[in-house]
Structures are given as C-alpha cells and as structure tokens.
Amino acid sequence: MYRIILFFICFFCFQVLAQQTIVSGRVIDQKGEPISLVLVQYQDSKISTKTDSLGFYQISTYYATDTLVFRLIGYQTVKKAVQKDQGQEINVKLKTQDKEVAEIIIKAPKETRGAQLHRKVINFKDVNNKEKLGAYEYHLYNKIQLDINNLDSSLLKRDIVDRVGLVKDFMETDSIQKALLPIILSESVSDYYYRKDPKVKKEVVSATRITGVENMQMTQFLGDMYLDLNVYDNIYDLFNKSFISPLATYARTYYNFYLDDSTFIGADWCYKLRFVPKRTGDLVFVGHMWIHDTTYAVKQISAQIADAANLNYIDQFYFEHHFEQVQKEVWMLTEERMVISFKATEKSKLLGLIGRKTSQRSGFIINQPYDESFYRTDNAVEVLENAKTRSDQEWAALRPQALTHKEERIQEMVDSLEAQPFYQNMRKLTYFATTGYWPIHQIEIGSAASLISMNPAEKFRVALALRTSNDFSKRLELGGRLAYGFGDDKFKYSIRVRYNVTPKKRGMLIGYYSYDIEQIGQSPTAASMGTSFATFFSTAPFDKLTFVQKAGLSLEKDIKKDLIVYGAFEWKNYTPLGLATYQKMVGFDTLNLSQITTAEWTTRIRWTKDEEFLSGSFDRTALRSPYPILSFQSIIGIKDVFGSGYSYQKYEFQYEHNTQLGVLGRMRYGFNIGYIHGQTAYPFLKVHEGNQSLWLLTSTFNMVNFIEFISDRYVVGFVENHWEGLFFDRVPLLKQTKFRLVTTERIMLGSLSDIHQQELIIPSFVRPFNGIPYVELAVGVENILKVLRVDLVYRATHQIPGVSPLGIRARYSLNF
C-alpha cells in the first residue's frame, strides 16, 4: 500500500513539476530487511537524500545526472541508471562489503579544474535557465541614463560651459577621470509575464518617463522585452553581431576557464570561475562568474567585451547580473547593471556617448500561468494610459531606490543647455547630417543629396525641397520640391502631404503629385534621378529616361503590432525621353505614341512576427525581428479611369529574412515570385531592377542595365552572407585591419508573353531569358577604414559581348 501511495504522489508531482526528475524506491539488504540512513546521491553532484527507518527514499530535482549512487559504510556501493525528466521507481538490494579493500589508482585529470567546473555548469544550464519554467512573472524597475563623455579640458573652457553654470554642476567623472555630462534619464516600471506553452510573453508598463528626448516613441523599448540578455544563451545578439557566450555549450573552444576562488555569497557557497579569450579578434568576453556549489547555477556574472574584438564604435560594453534562488531550484535574475560607451575611434577627440542601465526585479511568481487569452494583445508591450502622468509622489513610492539630486534635475540642465545657440547649431548640424534637411523653426530646407545633379535630358539640374517640421505639427506634414533642368529648360515639381490619422495605432495617410523625370527599372532603394550619386558616378548613359506625371493617395495602417496593411490609388502618365520609345503595331504600320497612361489600385499586406518599430512623428525604423518578413501585393490596372488605357492584374509574394548564424556571422536571404495577368504596355510589366552606378546596391542586381529584362512571370532570389571576422581575423597580417568578408549570390528567371506586343512593341534592347536564369555573384570586403565596403561583382550568365562581366562596386556603410 505504501508503494502505491508513493507512486501516485510521484505521478502527480511529476505532472505539476514538469522537467523535474523524481525517483523513489526502497533499499533492503540481502535478507530483505530495510536499511535506513543509506546515502542516495546523484553522481558528480551534491543533490542527495537518505533512506528513512523503513528503507524508503524519494529524491526530486531539476539537477539530475544519469546515475544514482547508493552508499553506506559496511555495504558495497551500488550505482543505478536514471531516466532524466521522468518519474520512476528504483529499488536496491545492498550486499555487505568484503574485508579486502580494492586497489585505489589516482590519475591526473585530463582537464583543468576550471574546465571541469565549466563542464558541470553546461550540464545543468538548461535546468538553471528560466526558460525551463512553464510560466513566470515579476515586477521590474528599469533606469537608463545617457551621458556625453570624452569631454576634454579644451571643451570645458568654452564659453557655453561658463554661460551655463548649471552644466558645471552636473559634470561627473568616470573610472578613468574623464568628464561626463548626463543628458537623458529614463525610468520605467512594469510587470513582465512569460508562458512556455505556447511560448508567449507580455509586458505591461505602469509608469514611464523620459527627460531630454523629443519626438521619439521609446517607452515600449525601456522594459525587459527589448533589453533582456539571457546569460544562458549560446549567442548574445548585440549591435547586430553574434557574441559567443561564456555559457555556450561550445564555449571552451573560444575561452580558457580558470578556477580562482571560493567563498560564501550570502548564504550560498560559490566558486569563482574566470574566463578569457583563447584568440584575439573573436567576438567574445572577458570576466568572471560565481557558481553555486550544489546546483551549478550562475550566482553572479561580470563581463565585458574583449579588447581585441572585431567591433567598431563601441568603446566599452560591460554587464553584471545577480541571481537569487527565488524558490527551491529556481534561479532568477534579480539585479542587472549594464554600461555601453560609444566613440567614433579609439583616439577620437569627438564627443562620445555612454549609456548606463540598472534594473531590479522582484515579486516573482513561478509556474502559475494565466489563460492564453491573457497574453493575447495587439502590442507585446502595453503602456497604461496613466503611465506617463505619474506624480512625483507616485514615482517616489514606485522606485526601489531614490534618485540622486543630480538625476532629479537633469531636465532642468537640459532645458538650460538647449537655450544656448551653440547647442542649437550642433543639434541642427547633426539633424542635417542624418536627414539632409536643415531645420529653420517650422520648416526644413533640403535635400543635400539632390541640390545639384545631371542627366542626358536635363544636362545640369538644381533642386530645392521644403517640408514642415515637428514644430509645425506632429501629425501633419506639408512638403514639396522644385527643380530646374538647364538642358530642357523645364521646371519640375512635386508636393506631398502626410497625416497620421490614428497616432495611437499608426495610420499614415499620404497624398502626392509629381511632375518629374524618372528612370524606369531603378530600385526603389536606389538614389533617384535627381540625386548626385545616381548621375555623377554612373557606369552607363541614362538614355532610357521617362517623364512621369503622377498623383496618388495611400494609407498605411497598423492592424496589429506586427501586421501592416497598405492601400493606394495612383494615376500616372509616361512620356519617353530617350531610347525607350513607345511604338505600337496598327495593321502593318508602326505608330509612335507620345505618352501612355494607367490607373492602379494597390493592396499590400506585410507580416513579420513580433516586429516592433522605433517611431518618430512621421518616419520609423523597424527593429530587426528574428522572424522572416512576409508580404503579398496586388496591383490592379483599371482601364478607362482618368484616361487609363490598360486592364491588368499584378500579384507578387515576397519573403525576406535576416538571421544571425552565430560564429558564422549573419545572413540575409529572400525571394519573390510574381505573376501578371492581362495585357499592358511594357513599362507597366515587371521591369527587373538594375544599377548603372558605381554605388553598390544591396537590394538589386548591380550588373544589370536599366530595362534590360522584362517579365510577366518571374522568380527572384538572393543570399547575402556577412562572415564578420571569421576568415580575416585568422590571417596574421590582416587581423589588425579588422576587415570582414561579404559574399552575395543573386538569381532571377522570368518569361514574357507575346500578347503584350499588341499594346507596345518590346524594345530591341530588352533581353529574353530563354529559359536561362540570370546569375550574379559577388565577393567583397567591408569595414575598410570602418566605413567602406567594396565588392567585386561577376555577371555569370547572359554576358554581353565586348563588355567585361566583372565590375567594382562600393558603398558607404556604418556597421558595429
């Protein structure tokens, strides 16, 4: 009866404590009598128990090894195999020990003590990782401070510092006596929820405030959803790089581990395990961790990026984590400190930035999941309506530790600094460098990239753009551009209105009209015809230009946190300016058309699981999701609407994925498949994007000329590998350069129906695929002088007689 009861207890415990190993049984002697006080211990572990007066035992743990050892003086030791993560019964019969003592052989260990300890940490890392839990939740306080650093003595003597006495009061010094000036302080209080099956997570921000930041929706990124670093991961994805964790299963390939010390930390006896890189150049850390002696869990870890790591602009990255056993055999991160220092170059005298994050977690609730509906939300991070309006008294109660006097007055200091002309001009210069527009009160003047350009139709061209700034409105933007071509003696112009109809869940309504020259078949991400790069660094003449008159209205709406729907109506009129003439067969005669017109309705659905955005008032930047981007688009040509002459339907599916490959760097790959039904003029078919510039494009074919390939059925694919320092860091003479290898493969294949010839004759310069895919290969070196990438591109198929299939392309590229 006792055994049956014990079995049911074990069974139900196993159901509740999934992934625990629960072993029970009885120990008897050769006569069948129970033996008490037998030590039952997992091999190579301190997890143990003893049998009771009736010989029964039960041992349950997350930290099981594959063997149980039964010991008692006077009896022979017995070992039994264990099935991990299961409930089981193991009964043992012990024999009395012979008087002869077996020979004891002592052998030198094959590994250092540090490596042996690390191996045990790795053996138990899955059970010490919080991700093992069925569910957990906790209360979180985050504080992030951004400081200006690298303030030298000459800068401190400037008039601005003397004029703003408050600035001097806020000056601090770091560990190497460099002056720091705090400029931004953010705080957030939230509750974080996690459920394993299905894997969902949610964060509710109950209080948040940011000082010194304007026009940037950062609240949702200040909690744990986007600032969480799990030390048990094999790879830490930081700065778009894959760093090898000292707790990776293969970490001993990249680190040397040394056992330095042991002591009590609180009530826990711990071992100090120091780690250093085996080689220079690898993306690894240097530091130490304290390991709990029984569970081999990380009690504390302190680490910083190794000095010789192949990394740009990061002067320092340091993190420190403290863990506590919040309930038996459940370790959770309770305190965290992080420091990131940015600097242009190692010896740069330019101002740098240093960010410091501290966080505290409390109120842990383990393995008590909510219904799945609780985790379903439009946004992974919910910000309560009153989160931004908390009073000072409420903040004082919410903080686990009071702010310092300087922290409380940062906004006062920033306001004083912003009133100075020197600061205002530096701010405008930074904005101009990143956007090409110079702000003047409620308007912005630009764009720097298109002030002067040239092309065969216009010869020289000048242009000026205007748009309203956020000082005018944070929901409505009015903009336009005026250009003049000296060759054709014509003015070109465009206007655009943007209005965010639903600011809480973005809904961007755009209306526009344009009267300008364009290049059909140019990549949407390429520099347009009105920019200097597109014209001054061309590799072939722009002899197929088109004068485009178009008007449209579009709406881009966020339906959910990662689902975006786009709808647009566009009318456009094309007039050929070069070799791309419009000719139509009428009977046996050829008719030259001066222009063609179409009207299109576009619908696009874009979904990227867990994608989030860093948003300004009108523009936003997608934060890279670990999941692929899926997009489906349909374009319907509507005949007899505003003079449209064509009826057709264009469908396209796109797939793109950016993924980290650990030690192999990172990879971007994707494909798109398209089909066009109906009958239309060739400019409205799929004109495969090309590039006639020395400027390297990462989204199209760099050796294809404009309007060289046209299809109505097609498939396009690409793979781009950034190998980081995997190869060059192992070559002695190249290691110091910190060069990085890049390889790219692109392929496309299409076909074109003859029915489109009835609308317009396909020009002779358009090349048919004839069943042979176009293939383009490239090998490149990036991080040249930290800012330049140069590729050697090879046109493997459809080579043009008399034209080299090889080309050099380069681009300006800032990468960590």
mmCIF file of N, CA, C and O in Angstrom, residues 205-206 382-390 504:
data_model
loop_
_atom_site.group_PDB
_atom_site.id
_atom_site.type_symbol
_atom_site.label_atom_id
_atom_site.label_comp_id
_atom_site.label_asym_id
_atom_site.label_seq_id
_atom_site.Cartn_x
_atom_site.Cartn_y
_atom_site.Cartn_z
ATOM 1 N N VAL A 205 3.529 48.231 -18.960
ATOM 2 C CA VAL A 205 4.254 49.363 -18.380
ATOM 3 C C VAL A 205 3.256 50.214 -17.610
ATOM 4 O O VAL A 205 2.316 50.775 -18.187
ATOM 5 N N SER A 206 3.464 50.317 -16.305
ATOM 6 C CA SER A 206 2.543 51.080 -15.463
ATOM 7 C C SER A 206 3.034 52.492 -15.178
ATOM 8 O O SER A 206 2.239 53.347 -14.774
ATOM 9 N N GLU A 382 2.358 46.722 -23.517
ATOM 10 C CA GLU A 382 1.216 47.595 -23.290
ATOM 11 C C GLU A 382 1.627 48.726 -22.357
ATOM 12 O O GLU A 382 2.230 48.488 -21.309
ATOM 13 N N VAL A 383 1.300 49.941 -22.731
ATOM 14 C CA VAL A 383 1.589 51.108 -21.897
ATOM 15 C C VAL A 383 0.256 51.632 -21.373
ATOM 16 O O VAL A 383 -0.612 52.039 -22.152
ATOM 17 N N LEU A 384 0.088 51.595 -20.068
ATOM 18 C CA LEU A 384 -1.164 52.059 -19.480
ATOM 19 C C LEU A 384 -1.357 53.550 -19.740
ATOM 20 O O LEU A 384 -0.388 54.307 -19.885
ATOM 21 N N GLU A 385 -2.602 53.970 -19.799
ATOM 22 C CA GLU A 385 -2.916 55.350 -20.168
ATOM 23 C C GLU A 385 -2.303 56.365 -19.214
ATOM 24 O O GLU A 385 -1.893 57.448 -19.618
ATOM 25 N N ASN A 386 -2.247 56.036 -17.928
ATOM 26 C CA ASN A 386 -1.698 56.979 -16.955
ATOM 27 C C ASN A 386 -0.216 56.773 -16.686
ATOM 28 O O ASN A 386 0.343 57.353 -15.754
ATOM 29 N N ALA A 387 0.443 55.934 -17.514
ATOM 30 C CA ALA A 387 1.847 55.616 -17.260
ATOM 31 C C ALA A 387 2.756 56.837 -17.367
ATOM 32 O O ALA A 387 3.762 56.941 -16.658
ATOM 33 N N LYS A 388 2.411 57.761 -18.255
ATOM 34 C CA LYS A 388 3.267 58.925 -18.485
ATOM 35 C C LYS A 388 2.892 60.125 -17.613
ATOM 36 O O LYS A 388 3.517 61.179 -17.727
ATOM 37 N N THR A 389 1.867 59.981 -16.785
ATOM 38 C CA THR A 389 1.390 61.118 -15.999
ATOM 39 C C THR A 389 1.516 60.870 -14.500
ATOM 40 O O THR A 389 0.802 61.491 -13.699
ATOM 41 N N ARG A 390 2.397 59.993 -14.116
ATOM 42 C CA ARG A 390 2.589 59.702 -12.697
ATOM 43 C C ARG A 390 3.167 60.931 -11.979
ATOM 44 O O ARG A 390 4.046 61.610 -12.501
ATOM 45 N N LYS A 504 -2.260 56.690 -32.127
ATOM 46 C CA LYS A 504 -2.045 55.624 -31.152
ATOM 47 C C LYS A 504 -1.676 54.316 -31.836
ATOM 48 O O LYS A 504 -0.800 53.578 -31.382
#
